[in-house]
Structures are given as structure tokens and as C-alpha cells.
């Protein structure tokens, strides 16, 4: 059975995971946030196989997360720069880091702090909030059809039952 | 070459992606948030192969994202319930949905709205914020060693250069 593609599903989670939901893609973006821009830099930092890195960088560039521009050395080598769309992934990366900090490391033993440069303070935990800034527990959320919902998405959401807690 | 494992890396992003960074795991959690709890419900909603679903559910349960308890029907079937750790993934899922809404659908055509039950308003875009609530652009963030940083993590972060924008 061929690997199923989620790229056309009527779900932004499925499409996003299709694009960056593999073990490497967000780590490549992480390295770019830490300053990597050349193939060899990504390769050295991540210890990723060159053929895998080639495929991942191309997919990320084809989908507008990186732009690739020739290096100024006159050769054929490329430089990979995050686009605005790529920089926007910092929220997703931050959410994943904070979840991992809390759940996959000993309490208070997280490896990296994301810090506000202006104050030196670590940023607080991301939470889904109301339009007035109140943190919303999952029990207080609804998942409703958006303007791009298909008939099937509408049926699925209408059949939603709150999860048992 | 065997698939590399990130489960022991000194990086909460790598560990989190090792656990839920595949095309299916967060979609399984999504279905649980929409009310699925039995194997057949996950299978029907996702159209996932039964053997793949079995492996994914076991991994998620082994890692404390679901707890599996016998169904009340006296048989051998199990019910999968999100734990607190599982429910906490809603922030990561929300961040992924919002990124996909903005970048992988036509403007204003997102399929699902996450809504505050109390007001019926869609929740605003998640952003990394300072401790006083100010939205922080990536240029205003630092990535510094946390209390659990290894020597290598410290070296890597010390060598960070801001990405070109």
C-alpha cells in the first residue's frame, strides 16, 4: 500500500503534519533558527544522512518554508534562508519544546530556555486563550466548522462528543 | 542504517517529534479530542491500517499519552483515554492547526474553528509572548542553556548566530 498523503485533506493539522511531521523537518528549522544556512552546516549539526537532508531541504523549499539562493562564492552551492512562513513555525516549535520540557525531562531539568532578549526572562508556557486573554482548558473549547469546511468535515464535527476526562 | 532515535537527545523538540512527529500520532490525538475512544472508532475516522493503528496506540499508551482500560462489556477490548499529558498536546495541535490555516489553505478558508465555548469567538493566534504578555517576534528571542543542558548543548547554543532575515 503506498504511503497515504494528507496534503489534500480538509484539515490543517493533517496538512501541516504531512509537511513537517517527520523526525527531521522541524529539527532542520531549529538549526536555521540557531543560524545554519548552508547544506554542510545543517549536515554537521544534525548528523543527518546527506541524501535525507537533500530530500528534506528540497521539500521545505518547494513548500515555501525556505528560500534557496546561490551562495556569494560564485559556485553552485545554495544558501537556505527561512521565509516568513518558515519563521512562523517558531510557535509550533515552541509549543513542542514546552510540551517536551514538561513531559519528557525531569522537572526543572529542561535543556533549553527560550528567553525574551529585552528582559532575560524565560517566556511563559503557551496556552490556548480566549480573545480576552483567559487561558482555556480543553473542556472549554469547541471545534466548529470553519469557512472552508467540507460537508464531511461538518458531519464529523457535528458528531463530536466531548472526550471523557 | 537503522532509523536514528531521538528519544535520548538533549532537546525537547527532538524528543517530542520522536514521540508524536509522524503523520498519524497527532491525528489520533485529534480524534480523541473529537470523542473517539475505541479502536474501531479511531480506525473508522482515520481510515488507518489496523496494524499501523495498533502500533501507534501502543506507543502513545506506553508513553503516557493515553491510558488504556478494559471496556465495560466484559470482553478483551480496550478503551483509550487521553491522560493529562495527552490533553496538554492541544496546545501543540492548536499551533499546528493555526500554522496550516494561514499557510496551507486559501486566506479565510480554514476548515475548523477552535472556539471559546463561553463566548462563541474563535481563539486568537497563538504567539510566543513575554512574561508581561507582549508578542515576541523571533528576532527578540534568545535560546539559552536550561538547567538540564549538557556540555554539548551549551557549546551549540553559545555558537548561535541570529538567522538572516
CSV table of C-alpha atoms in Angstrom, one decimal:
chain,number,residue,atom,x,y,z
A,1,UNK,CA,0.0,0.0,0.0
A,2,UNK,CA,1.5,3.4,-0.9
A,3,UNK,CA,2.0,5.8,1.9
A,4,UNK,CA,-1.1,7.9,2.3
A,5,UNK,CA,-0.8,11.6,1.6
A,6,UNK,CA,-2.6,14.1,3.8
A,7,UNK,CA,-1.7,17.1,1.6
A,8,UNK,CA,-5.2,17.5,0.3
A,9,UNK,CA,-7.2,16.7,3.5
A,10,UNK,CA,-9.7,19.2,4.8
A,11,UNK,CA,-7.7,19.5,8.0
A,12,UNK,CA,-4.9,22.0,8.7
A,13,UNK,CA,-3.3,19.6,11.3
A,14,UNK,CA,-3.1,16.8,8.7
A,15,UNK,CA,-1.6,19.0,6.1
A,16,UNK,CA,0.9,20.5,8.5
A,17,UNK,CA,2.0,17.1,9.7
A,18,UNK,CA,2.3,15.9,6.1
A,19,UNK,CA,4.8,18.8,5.6
A,20,UNK,CA,6.7,18.9,8.9
A,21,UNK,CA,5.5,15.9,10.8
A,22,UNK,CA,8.6,13.7,10.4
A,23,UNK,CA,11.5,13.4,12.7
A,24,UNK,CA,13.8,15.8,10.8
A,25,UNK,CA,11.9,18.7,9.3
A,26,UNK,CA,11.4,20.7,12.5
A,27,UNK,CA,14.9,20.0,13.6
A,28,UNK,CA,16.2,21.4,10.3
A,29,UNK,CA,14.1,24.6,11.0
A,30,UNK,CA,15.5,24.6,14.6
A,31,UNK,CA,19.1,24.6,13.1
A,32,UNK,CA,18.1,27.5,10.9
A,33,UNK,CA,16.8,29.4,13.9
A,34,UNK,CA,20.2,28.7,15.5
A,35,UNK,CA,22.0,30.2,12.4
A,36,UNK,CA,22.6,27.3,10.0
A,37,UNK,CA,22.1,28.3,6.4
A,38,UNK,CA,24.4,26.1,4.3
A,39,UNK,CA,23.9,22.4,3.5
A,40,UNK,CA,27.1,21.4,5.3
A,41,UNK,CA,26.1,23.4,8.4
A,42,UNK,CA,22.8,21.5,8.6
A,43,UNK,CA,24.6,18.3,7.9
A,44,UNK,CA,27.3,18.8,10.6
A,45,UNK,CA,24.8,20.0,13.3
A,46,UNK,CA,22.3,17.3,12.8
A,47,UNK,CA,24.4,14.3,11.8
A,48,UNK,CA,21.7,13.6,9.2
A,49,UNK,CA,22.5,11.4,6.1
A,50,UNK,CA,23.2,13.7,3.1
A,51,UNK,CA,20.6,12.1,0.9
A,52,UNK,CA,17.9,12.5,3.6
A,53,UNK,CA,18.9,16.1,4.1
A,54,UNK,CA,18.7,16.8,0.4
A,55,UNK,CA,15.2,15.5,0.1
A,56,UNK,CA,14.0,17.3,3.3
A,57,UNK,CA,15.5,20.7,2.3
A,58,UNK,CA,14.0,20.4,-1.2
A,59,UNK,CA,10.6,19.6,0.2
A,60,UNK,CA,10.8,22.5,2.7
A,61,UNK,CA,12.0,24.9,-0.1
A,62,UNK,CA,9.3,23.6,-2.5
A,63,UNK,CA,6.7,24.4,0.1
A,64,UNK,CA,7.9,27.9,0.8
A,65,UNK,CA,9.5,27.3,4.3
A,66,UNK,CA,13.0,28.0,3.0
A,67,UNK,CA,14.1,30.1,0.0
A,68,UNK,CA,17.3,28.8,-1.6
A,69,UNK,CA,19.6,31.4,-3.1
A,70,UNK,CA,23.1,30.9,-4.6
A,71,UNK,CA,26.0,31.5,-2.2
A,72,UNK,CA,28.1,34.5,-3.0
A,73,UNK,CA,31.1,32.4,-3.7
A,74,UNK,CA,30.2,32.1,-7.4
A,75,UNK,CA,29.8,28.3,-7.2
A,76,UNK,CA,26.8,26.1,-7.4
A,77,UNK,CA,26.2,25.9,-3.7
A,78,UNK,CA,23.0,27.2,-2.2
A,79,UNK,CA,22.1,29.0,1.0
A,80,UNK,CA,18.9,28.2,2.7
A,81,UNK,CA,17.0,31.1,4.4
A,82,UNK,CA,13.8,30.8,6.4
A,83,UNK,CA,10.9,32.7,4.8
A,84,UNK,CA,8.3,34.4,6.8
A,85,UNK,CA,6.3,31.2,6.7
A,86,UNK,CA,9.3,29.4,8.0
A,87,UNK,CA,9.9,31.8,10.8
A,88,UNK,CA,6.2,31.4,11.8
A,89,UNK,CA,7.0,27.8,12.7
A,90,UNK,CA,8.7,29.1,15.9
A,91,UNK,CA,5.3,29.0,17.6
A,92,UNK,CA,4.8,25.3,16.7
A,93,UNK,CA,8.4,24.6,17.7
A,94,UNK,CA,8.0,26.5,21.0
A,95,UNK,CA,4.8,24.5,21.8
A,96,UNK,CA,6.6,21.2,21.1
A,97,UNK,CA,9.6,22.2,23.2
A,98,UNK,CA,7.5,23.2,26.1
A,99,UNK,CA,5.4,20.0,26.0
A,100,UNK,CA,8.7,18.0,25.9
A,101,UNK,CA,10.2,20.1,28.7
A,102,UNK,CA,7.3,19.2,30.9
A,103,UNK,CA,6.8,15.6,29.9
A,104,UNK,CA,10.0,14.1,28.7
A,105,UNK,CA,12.6,15.6,31.0
A,106,UNK,CA,12.8,15.6,34.8
A,107,UNK,CA,11.0,18.6,36.4
A,108,UNK,CA,13.2,21.7,36.2
A,109,UNK,CA,15.8,20.0,34.0
A,110,UNK,CA,14.9,21.2,30.5
A,111,UNK,CA,17.9,21.7,28.2
A,112,UNK,CA,17.0,25.0,26.5
A,113,UNK,CA,15.3,28.2,27.8
A,114,UNK,CA,13.5,30.4,25.3
A,115,UNK,CA,14.2,33.9,26.6
A,116,UNK,CA,12.9,37.4,26.0
A,117,UNK,CA,16.0,39.3,24.9
A,118,UNK,CA,14.7,42.5,26.4
A,119,UNK,CA,14.3,41.1,30.0
A,120,UNK,CA,16.3,37.9,30.1
A,121,UNK,CA,13.2,36.2,31.4
A,122,UNK,CA,12.1,32.8,30.1
A,123,UNK,CA,8.9,33.0,28.2
A,124,UNK,CA,5.8,31.6,29.9
A,125,UNK,CA,4.1,28.4,28.8
A,126,UNK,CA,2.0,28.8,25.6
A,127,UNK,CA,-1.7,28.3,26.2
A,128,UNK,CA,-4.8,28.5,24.1
A,129,UNK,CA,-6.5,31.7,25.3
A,130,UNK,CA,-9.8,33.5,24.8
A,131,UNK,CA,-9.9,36.8,22.9
A,132,UNK,CA,-9.7,38.5,26.3
A,133,UNK,CA,-6.6,36.6,27.2
A,134,UNK,CA,-8.0,34.0,29.6
A,135,UNK,CA,-6.3,30.5,29.4
A,136,UNK,CA,-8.8,28.0,28.2
A,137,UNK,CA,-8.8,24.4,29.3
A,138,UNK,CA,-9.7,21.9,26.6
A,139,UNK,CA,-13.1,21.4,28.3
A,140,UNK,CA,-13.9,25.0,27.4
A,141,UNK,CA,-13.1,24.7,23.7
A,142,UNK,CA,-15.4,23.8,20.8
A,143,UNK,CA,-14.3,22.6,17.4
A,144,UNK,CA,-16.7,24.1,14.8
A,145,UNK,CA,-16.8,24.2,11.0
A,146,UNK,CA,-14.8,27.0,9.6
A,147,UNK,CA,-15.4,28.8,6.3
A,148,UNK,CA,-13.5,26.2,4.3
A,149,UNK,CA,-15.2,23.1,5.9
A,150,UNK,CA,-16.4,20.5,3.5
A,151,UNK,CA,-19.7,18.6,4.0
A,152,UNK,CA,-17.7,15.7,5.5
A,153,UNK,CA,-15.9,18.0,8.0
A,154,UNK,CA,-19.2,19.4,9.0
A,155,UNK,CA,-20.7,16.0,9.6
A,156,UNK,CA,-17.6,14.9,11.6
A,157,UNK,CA,-17.7,18.0,13.8
A,158,UNK,CA,-21.4,17.7,14.4
A,159,UNK,CA,-20.9,14.2,15.7
A,160,UNK,CA,-18.3,15.3,18.2
A,161,UNK,CA,-18.7,14.2,21.7
A,162,UNK,CA,-16.5,15.7,24.5
A,163,UNK,CA,-13.7,13.4,25.5
A,164,UNK,CA,-14.1,11.6,28.8
A,165,UNK,CA,-11.7,13.1,31.4
B,1,UNK,CA,21.4,2.2,8.5
B,2,UNK,CA,18.8,1.7,11.3
B,3,UNK,CA,16.4,4.6,11.9
B,4,UNK,CA,18.0,7.0,14.3
B,5,UNK,CA,16.2,7.5,17.6
B,6,UNK,CA,15.9,11.0,19.1
B,7,UNK,CA,14.5,9.7,22.4
B,8,UNK,CA,17.6,10.4,24.4
B,9,UNK,CA,18.7,13.6,22.8
B,10,UNK,CA,19.3,16.7,25.0
B,11,UNK,CA,16.5,18.5,23.1
B,12,UNK,CA,12.8,18.6,23.9
B,13,UNK,CA,11.9,19.3,20.3
B,14,UNK,CA,13.7,16.2,19.1
B,15,UNK,CA,12.2,14.0,21.9
B,16,UNK,CA,8.7,15.3,21.2
B,17,UNK,CA,9.0,14.8,17.5
B,18,UNK,CA,10.3,11.2,18.1
B,19,UNK,CA,7.1,10.6,20.0
B,20,UNK,CA,4.4,12.4,18.0
B,21,UNK,CA,6.3,13.6,14.9
B,22,UNK,CA,4.8,11.1,12.4
B,23,UNK,CA,1.9,11.6,10.2
B,24,UNK,CA,-0.5,9.7,12.4
B,25,UNK,CA,0.0,10.3,16.1
B,26,UNK,CA,-1.4,13.8,16.4
B,27,UNK,CA,-4.3,12.8,14.2
B,28,UNK,CA,-5.1,10.0,16.6
B,29,UNK,CA,-5.0,12.5,19.5
B,30,UNK,CA,-7.2,14.8,17.3
B,31,UNK,CA,-9.8,12.0,17.0
B,32,UNK,CA,-9.6,11.5,20.8
B,33,UNK,CA,-10.3,15.2,21.3
B,34,UNK,CA,-13.4,14.8,19.0
B,35,UNK,CA,-14.6,11.9,21.1
B,36,UNK,CA,-13.1,8.6,19.8
B,37,UNK,CA,-12.0,6.2,22.4
B,38,UNK,CA,-12.3,2.7,20.9
B,39,UNK,CA,-10.0,1.1,18.4
B,40,UNK,CA,-12.8,0.7,15.8
B,41,UNK,CA,-13.7,4.4,16.2
B,42,UNK,CA,-10.2,5.6,15.6
B,43,UNK,CA,-9.9,3.2,12.7
B,44,UNK,CA,-13.2,4.3,11.1
B,45,UNK,CA,-12.5,8.0,11.5
B,46,UNK,CA,-8.9,7.9,10.2
B,47,UNK,CA,-9.1,5.1,7.6
B,48,UNK,CA,-5.7,4.0,9.0
B,49,UNK,CA,-4.5,0.4,8.6
B,50,UNK,CA,-5.3,-1.7,11.6
B,51,UNK,CA,-1.7,-2.8,12.2
B,52,UNK,CA,-0.4,0.8,12.0
B,53,UNK,CA,-3.1,1.9,14.4
B,54,UNK,CA,-2.2,-0.9,16.8
B,55,UNK,CA,1.5,0.2,16.9
B,56,UNK,CA,0.7,3.9,17.2
B,57,UNK,CA,-1.8,3.4,20.0
B,58,UNK,CA,0.5,1.2,21.9
B,59,UNK,CA,3.4,3.7,21.6
B,60,UNK,CA,1.2,6.5,22.7
B,61,UNK,CA,-0.1,4.5,25.7
B,62,UNK,CA,3.4,3.3,26.6
B,63,UNK,CA,4.4,6.9,26.7
B,64,UNK,CA,1.6,8.0,28.9
B,65,UNK,CA,-0.4,10.0,26.3
B,66,UNK,CA,-3.3,7.5,26.5
B,67,UNK,CA,-4.3,5.2,29.3
B,68,UNK,CA,-5.9,2.0,28.1
B,69,UNK,CA,-8.6,0.5,30.3
B,70,UNK,CA,-10.9,-2.5,29.6
B,71,UNK,CA,-14.3,-1.7,28.0
B,72,UNK,CA,-17.2,-2.3,30.4
B,73,UNK,CA,-18.6,-5.1,28.1
B,74,UNK,CA,-16.6,-7.8,29.8
B,75,UNK,CA,-14.6,-8.7,26.7
B,76,UNK,CA,-11.0,-8.1,26.0
B,77,UNK,CA,-11.4,-4.8,24.1
B,78,UNK,CA,-9.8,-1.7,25.4
B,79,UNK,CA,-10.8,1.9,25.7
B,80,UNK,CA,-8.2,4.6,25.1
B,81,UNK,CA,-8.5,7.8,27.2
B,82,UNK,CA,-6.3,10.8,26.9
B,83,UNK,CA,-4.3,11.4,30.1
B,84,UNK,CA,-3.4,14.9,31.3
B,85,UNK,CA,-0.2,14.7,29.3
B,86,UNK,CA,-2.3,13.8,26.3
B,87,UNK,CA,-4.7,16.7,26.8
B,88,UNK,CA,-1.7,19.0,27.1
B,89,UNK,CA,-1.0,18.3,23.4
B,90,UNK,CA,-3.9,20.5,22.5
B,91,UNK,CA,-1.6,23.5,22.5
B,92,UNK,CA,0.8,21.8,20.0
B,93,UNK,CA,-2.2,20.7,17.9
B,94,UNK,CA,-3.6,24.3,18.0
B,95,UNK,CA,-0.3,25.8,17.0
B,96,UNK,CA,0.0,23.3,14.1
B,97,UNK,CA,-3.6,23.9,13.0
B,98,UNK,CA,-3.2,27.7,13.0
B,99,UNK,CA,0.1,27.5,11.0
B,100,UNK,CA,-1.7,25.3,8.5
B,101,UNK,CA,-4.8,27.5,8.4
B,102,UNK,CA,-2.6,30.5,7.5
B,103,UNK,CA,-0.2,28.8,5.1
B,104,UNK,CA,-1.8,25.7,3.6
B,105,UNK,CA,-5.4,27.0,2.9
B,106,UNK,CA,-6.6,30.0,1.0
B,107,UNK,CA,-7.0,33.0,3.2
B,108,UNK,CA,-10.1,32.9,5.3
B,109,UNK,CA,-10.9,29.3,4.1
B,110,UNK,CA,-9.7,27.3,7.1
B,111,UNK,CA,-11.8,24.1,7.7
B,112,UNK,CA,-12.1,24.2,11.5
B,113,UNK,CA,-12.5,27.0,14.0
B,114,UNK,CA,-11.3,26.5,17.6
B,115,UNK,CA,-13.9,28.4,19.6
B,116,UNK,CA,-14.2,29.6,23.2
B,117,UNK,CA,-17.4,27.9,24.4
B,118,UNK,CA,-18.3,30.8,26.7
B,119,UNK,CA,-18.3,33.4,24.0
B,120,UNK,CA,-18.5,31.6,20.7
B,121,UNK,CA,-15.5,33.6,19.5
B,122,UNK,CA,-12.6,31.9,17.7
B,123,UNK,CA,-9.5,31.9,19.8
B,124,UNK,CA,-6.7,34.3,18.6
B,125,UNK,CA,-3.5,33.1,17.0
B,126,UNK,CA,-1.0,31.6,19.5
B,127,UNK,CA,2.1,33.6,19.8
B,128,UNK,CA,5.3,33.4,21.9
B,129,UNK,CA,4.9,36.2,24.5
B,130,UNK,CA,6.9,37.8,27.1
B,131,UNK,CA,6.0,37.4,30.8
B,132,UNK,CA,4.1,40.7,30.5
B,133,UNK,CA,2.1,39.4,27.6
B,134,UNK,CA,3.8,41.1,24.7
B,135,UNK,CA,4.0,39.2,21.5
B,136,UNK,CA,7.7,38.4,20.7
B,137,UNK,CA,8.9,38.3,17.2
B,138,UNK,CA,11.7,35.7,16.6
B,139,UNK,CA,14.3,38.5,16.5
B,140,UNK,CA,13.5,39.2,20.1
B,141,UNK,CA,14.1,35.7,21.4
B,142,UNK,CA,17.2,34.1,22.7
B,143,UNK,CA,17.8,30.4,23.1
B,144,UNK,CA,19.9,29.8,26.2
B,145,UNK,CA,21.1,26.8,28.1
B,146,UNK,CA,18.5,25.5,30.6
B,147,UNK,CA,19.2,23.7,33.8
B,148,UNK,CA,19.3,20.3,32.0
B,149,UNK,CA,21.7,21.4,29.3
B,150,UNK,CA,24.6,19.1,28.6
B,151,UNK,CA,28.1,20.5,27.7
B,152,UNK,CA,27.4,19.9,24.1
B,153,UNK,CA,24.1,21.8,24.2
B,154,UNK,CA,25.9,24.7,25.9
B,155,UNK,CA,28.5,24.8,23.2
B,156,UNK,CA,25.9,24.7,20.4
B,157,UNK,CA,23.9,27.5,21.9
B,158,UNK,CA,27.0,29.6,22.6
B,159,UNK,CA,27.8,29.3,18.8
B,160,UNK,CA,24.4,30.5,17.8
B,161,UNK,CA,24.2,33.3,15.3
B,162,UNK,CA,20.9,35.1,14.6
B,163,UNK,CA,19.3,33.8,11.3
B,164,UNK,CA,19.4,36.2,8.4
B,165,UNK,CA,16.1,37.7,7.7
